[in-house]
Amino acid sequence: MSPTDKEKQWMAAWRSAGPELERIRNEELRNLSDEQATLQATFLGTCNAAPPLPESGLYELQQWMIRWRKKLEQNK
């Protein structure tokens, strides 16, 4: 399935806008104060938390809670 003319125009527009958007992003990052950078980095760290690893203990706790909830639902 090949892209339509409209899709080709859209892709070309993004291809040409990409370098300028990258330049703007880099300029904004360079102009951040230390306080702003710290706040944004902290925000990113809290919003993009990785899923728990199976060996973390949290995984086992979640599995136990799922089994417990199913048992409670069966006893109703």
XYZ file of N, CA, C and O in Angstrom:
304
model
N 0.836 -1.173 0.000
C 0.000 0.000 0.000
C 0.888 1.246 0.000
O 1.676 1.448 0.915
N 0.790 2.041 -1.001
C 1.636 3.230 -1.099
C 0.895 4.453 -0.545
O -0.322 4.507 -0.553
N 1.667 5.432 -0.067
C 1.028 6.615 0.512
C 0.302 7.451 -0.546
O 0.709 7.508 -1.702
N -0.767 8.105 -0.111
C -1.519 8.985 -0.999
C -0.738 10.287 -1.194
O 0.247 10.549 -0.501
N -1.197 11.094 -2.134
C -0.545 12.388 -2.363
C -0.590 13.262 -1.111
O 0.375 13.938 -0.784
N -1.723 13.238 -0.433
C -1.870 14.030 0.797
C -0.866 13.555 1.854
O -0.236 14.363 2.528
N -0.721 12.243 2.003
C 0.237 11.689 2.962
C 1.675 12.042 2.572
O 2.500 12.341 3.434
N 1.966 12.029 1.296
C 3.309 12.402 0.829
C 3.604 13.867 1.158
O 4.707 14.210 1.575
N 2.599 14.742 0.973
C 2.770 16.159 1.310
C 3.008 16.325 2.809
O 3.854 17.111 3.232
N 2.251 15.580 3.598
C 2.379 15.648 5.057
C 3.784 15.204 5.480
O 4.433 15.849 6.301
N 4.259 14.096 4.907
C 5.595 13.593 5.250
C 6.677 14.584 4.828
O 7.645 14.808 5.559
N 6.515 15.192 3.656
C 7.501 16.171 3.183
C 7.529 17.396 4.095
O 8.603 17.932 4.397
N 6.346 17.815 4.562
C 6.283 18.972 5.459
C 7.023 18.676 6.764
O 7.792 19.511 7.263
N 6.822 17.495 7.323
C 7.509 17.137 8.570
C 9.006 16.967 8.346
O 9.812 17.318 9.205
N 9.378 16.415 7.196
C 10.800 16.242 6.881
C 11.508 17.594 6.812
O 12.625 17.752 7.296
N 10.842 18.587 6.228
C 11.470 19.901 6.139
C 11.403 20.654 7.466
O 12.285 21.456 7.770
N 10.364 20.414 8.269
C 10.224 21.109 9.548
C 11.121 20.506 10.629
O 11.480 21.185 11.587
N 11.486 19.256 10.479
C 12.258 18.559 11.500
C 13.517 19.268 11.948
O 13.721 19.491 13.143
N 14.407 19.659 11.028
C 15.640 20.335 11.447
C 15.379 21.653 12.189
O 16.067 21.965 13.158
N 14.380 22.405 11.754
C 14.074 23.669 12.428
C 13.511 23.420 13.824
O 13.874 24.107 14.789
N 12.653 22.427 13.959
C 12.124 22.084 15.283
C 13.241 21.616 16.218
O 13.256 21.956 17.405
N 14.175 20.857 15.695
C 15.324 20.396 16.480
C 16.171 21.579 16.931
O 16.620 21.651 18.079
N 16.391 22.548 16.042
C 17.165 23.736 16.386
C 16.472 24.525 17.499
O 17.114 24.930 18.469
N 15.155 24.689 17.390
C 14.394 25.411 18.417
C 14.474 24.685 19.753
O 14.683 25.290 20.798
N 14.312 23.368 19.718
C 14.377 22.574 20.955
C 15.737 22.722 21.625
O 15.836 22.935 22.844
N 16.807 22.622 20.842
C 18.153 22.756 21.403
C 18.390 24.146 21.985
O 19.013 24.288 23.042
N 17.881 25.166 21.303
C 18.024 26.534 21.806
C 17.276 26.709 23.131
O 17.792 27.308 24.074
N 16.063 26.159 23.208
C 15.295 26.245 24.455
C 16.002 25.516 25.594
O 16.019 25.992 26.727
N 16.591 24.373 25.293
C 17.325 23.636 26.331
C 18.543 24.408 26.811
O 18.838 24.438 28.012
N 19.269 25.038 25.888
C 20.441 25.825 26.272
C 20.068 27.014 27.148
O 20.838 27.443 27.998
N 18.874 27.565 26.933
C 18.458 28.763 27.664
C 17.772 28.476 28.991
O 17.377 29.405 29.693
N 17.626 27.210 29.363
C 17.007 26.875 30.640
C 17.917 27.276 31.794
O 19.134 27.082 31.730
N 17.320 27.799 32.843
C 18.106 28.056 34.054
C 18.351 26.716 34.743
O 17.693 25.715 34.440
N 19.275 26.696 35.689
C 19.538 25.466 36.432
C 18.285 25.003 37.164
O 17.987 23.807 37.217
N 17.549 25.955 37.726
C 16.330 25.602 38.469
C 15.280 24.997 37.537
O 14.676 23.975 37.848
N 15.086 25.611 36.368
C 14.124 25.084 35.411
C 14.532 23.691 34.925
O 13.698 22.800 34.797
N 15.816 23.524 34.649
C 16.304 22.231 34.171
C 16.103 21.155 35.228
O 15.694 20.034 34.915
N 16.368 21.492 36.481
C 16.190 20.528 37.565
C 14.722 20.139 37.696
O 14.396 18.953 37.838
N 13.831 21.118 37.637
C 12.399 20.825 37.742
C 11.936 19.945 36.588
O 11.180 18.990 36.795
N 12.365 20.250 35.385
C 11.945 19.451 34.240
C 12.518 18.042 34.284
O 11.838 17.081 33.956
N 13.766 17.913 34.701
C 14.372 16.581 34.810
C 13.662 15.757 35.876
O 13.418 14.565 35.695
N 13.311 16.400 36.984
C 12.584 15.703 38.043
C 11.222 15.260 37.544
O 10.795 14.130 37.787
N 10.534 16.148 36.822
C 9.228 15.814 36.268
C 9.330 14.622 35.321
O 8.532 13.690 35.398
N 10.331 14.630 34.448
C 10.506 13.514 33.525
C 10.787 12.215 34.267
O 10.297 11.158 33.888
N 11.558 12.311 35.328
C 11.883 11.118 36.103
C 10.682 10.523 36.803
O 10.599 9.320 37.008
N 9.725 11.353 37.171
C 8.547 10.834 37.865
C 7.471 10.379 36.901
O 6.692 9.499 37.224
N 7.424 10.954 35.704
C 6.368 10.607 34.750
C 6.702 9.387 33.908
O 5.820 8.706 33.431
N 7.947 9.143 33.689
C 8.353 8.054 32.803
C 9.001 6.914 33.582
O 9.996 6.364 33.149
N 8.406 6.580 34.709
C 8.971 5.506 35.519
C 8.874 4.183 34.758
O 7.865 3.890 34.124
N 9.924 3.417 34.807
C 9.951 2.125 34.128
C 9.045 1.137 34.855
O 8.822 1.256 36.060
N 8.522 0.169 34.139
C 7.698 -0.843 34.805
C 8.547 -1.644 35.785
O 9.757 -1.757 35.608
N 7.931 -2.179 36.819
C 8.708 -2.927 37.808
C 9.342 -4.176 37.200
O 8.750 -4.824 36.338
N 10.534 -4.458 37.631
C 11.214 -5.670 37.182
C 10.639 -6.867 37.931
O 10.257 -6.755 39.098
N 10.590 -8.043 37.290
C 10.044 -9.213 37.972
C 10.765 -9.544 39.281
O 10.161 -10.017 40.216
N 12.053 -9.215 39.378
C 12.788 -9.556 40.593
C 12.728 -8.450 41.650
O 13.381 -8.530 42.674
N 11.916 -7.401 41.417
C 11.897 -6.277 42.342
C 11.090 -6.560 43.610
O 11.185 -5.827 44.571
N 10.244 -7.593 43.606
C 9.371 -7.847 44.739
C 8.005 -7.225 44.507
O 6.991 -7.757 44.955
N 7.964 -6.094 43.822
C 6.689 -5.447 43.514
C 5.865 -6.328 42.587
O 4.649 -6.442 42.743
N 6.518 -6.980 41.658
C 5.820 -7.872 40.732
C 5.107 -8.988 41.503
O 3.935 -9.263 41.269
N 5.812 -9.607 42.437
C 5.213 -10.683 43.223
C 4.051 -10.159 44.057
O 3.023 -10.823 44.194
N 4.207 -8.977 44.638
C 3.131 -8.381 45.425
C 1.902 -8.139 44.547
O 0.772 -8.434 44.951
N 2.108 -7.625 43.339
C 0.987 -7.388 42.434
C 0.292 -8.695 42.065
O -0.946 -8.752 42.014
N 1.056 -9.732 41.817
C 0.470 -11.032 41.494
C -0.333 -11.576 42.673
O -1.424 -12.130 42.499
N 0.187 -11.411 43.874
C -0.519 -11.855 45.072
C -1.834 -11.089 45.227
O -2.871 -11.676 45.533
N -1.802 -9.765 44.993
C -3.007 -8.945 45.119
C -4.055 -9.350 44.072
O -5.252 -9.366 44.364
N -3.617 -9.686 42.863
C -4.555 -10.135 41.829
C -5.238 -11.424 42.259
O -6.459 -11.564 42.139
N -4.453 -12.385 42.777
C -5.042 -13.647 43.238
C -5.999 -13.414 44.401
O -7.077 -14.006 44.460
N -5.625 -12.529 45.318
C -6.462 -12.215 46.475
C -7.781 -11.591 46.028
O -8.846 -11.949 46.511
N -7.709 -10.652 45.065
C -8.926 -10.017 44.556
C -9.838 -11.044 43.893
O -11.057 -11.041 44.086
N -9.272 -11.976 43.126
C -10.081 -13.016 42.473
C -10.772 -13.894 43.507
O -11.943 -14.254 43.348
N -10.065 -14.228 44.584
C -10.676 -15.034 45.641
C -11.811 -14.278 46.313
O -12.861 -14.849 46.604
N -11.634 -13.006 46.556
C -12.696 -12.190 47.147
C -13.920 -12.142 46.241
O -15.054 -12.222 46.719
N -13.697 -11.997 44.951
C -14.808 -11.951 44.003
C -15.541 -13.276 43.941
O -16.754 -13.308 43.779
N -14.821 -14.403 44.100
C -15.452 -15.716 44.080
C -16.302 -15.934 45.317
O -17.311 -16.636 45.273
N -15.919 -15.342 46.439
C -16.638 -15.540 47.700
C -17.876 -14.659 47.824
O -18.608 -14.788 48.789
N -18.120 -13.782 46.886
C -19.308 -12.904 46.957
C -20.562 -13.655 46.622
O -20.683 -14.550 45.931
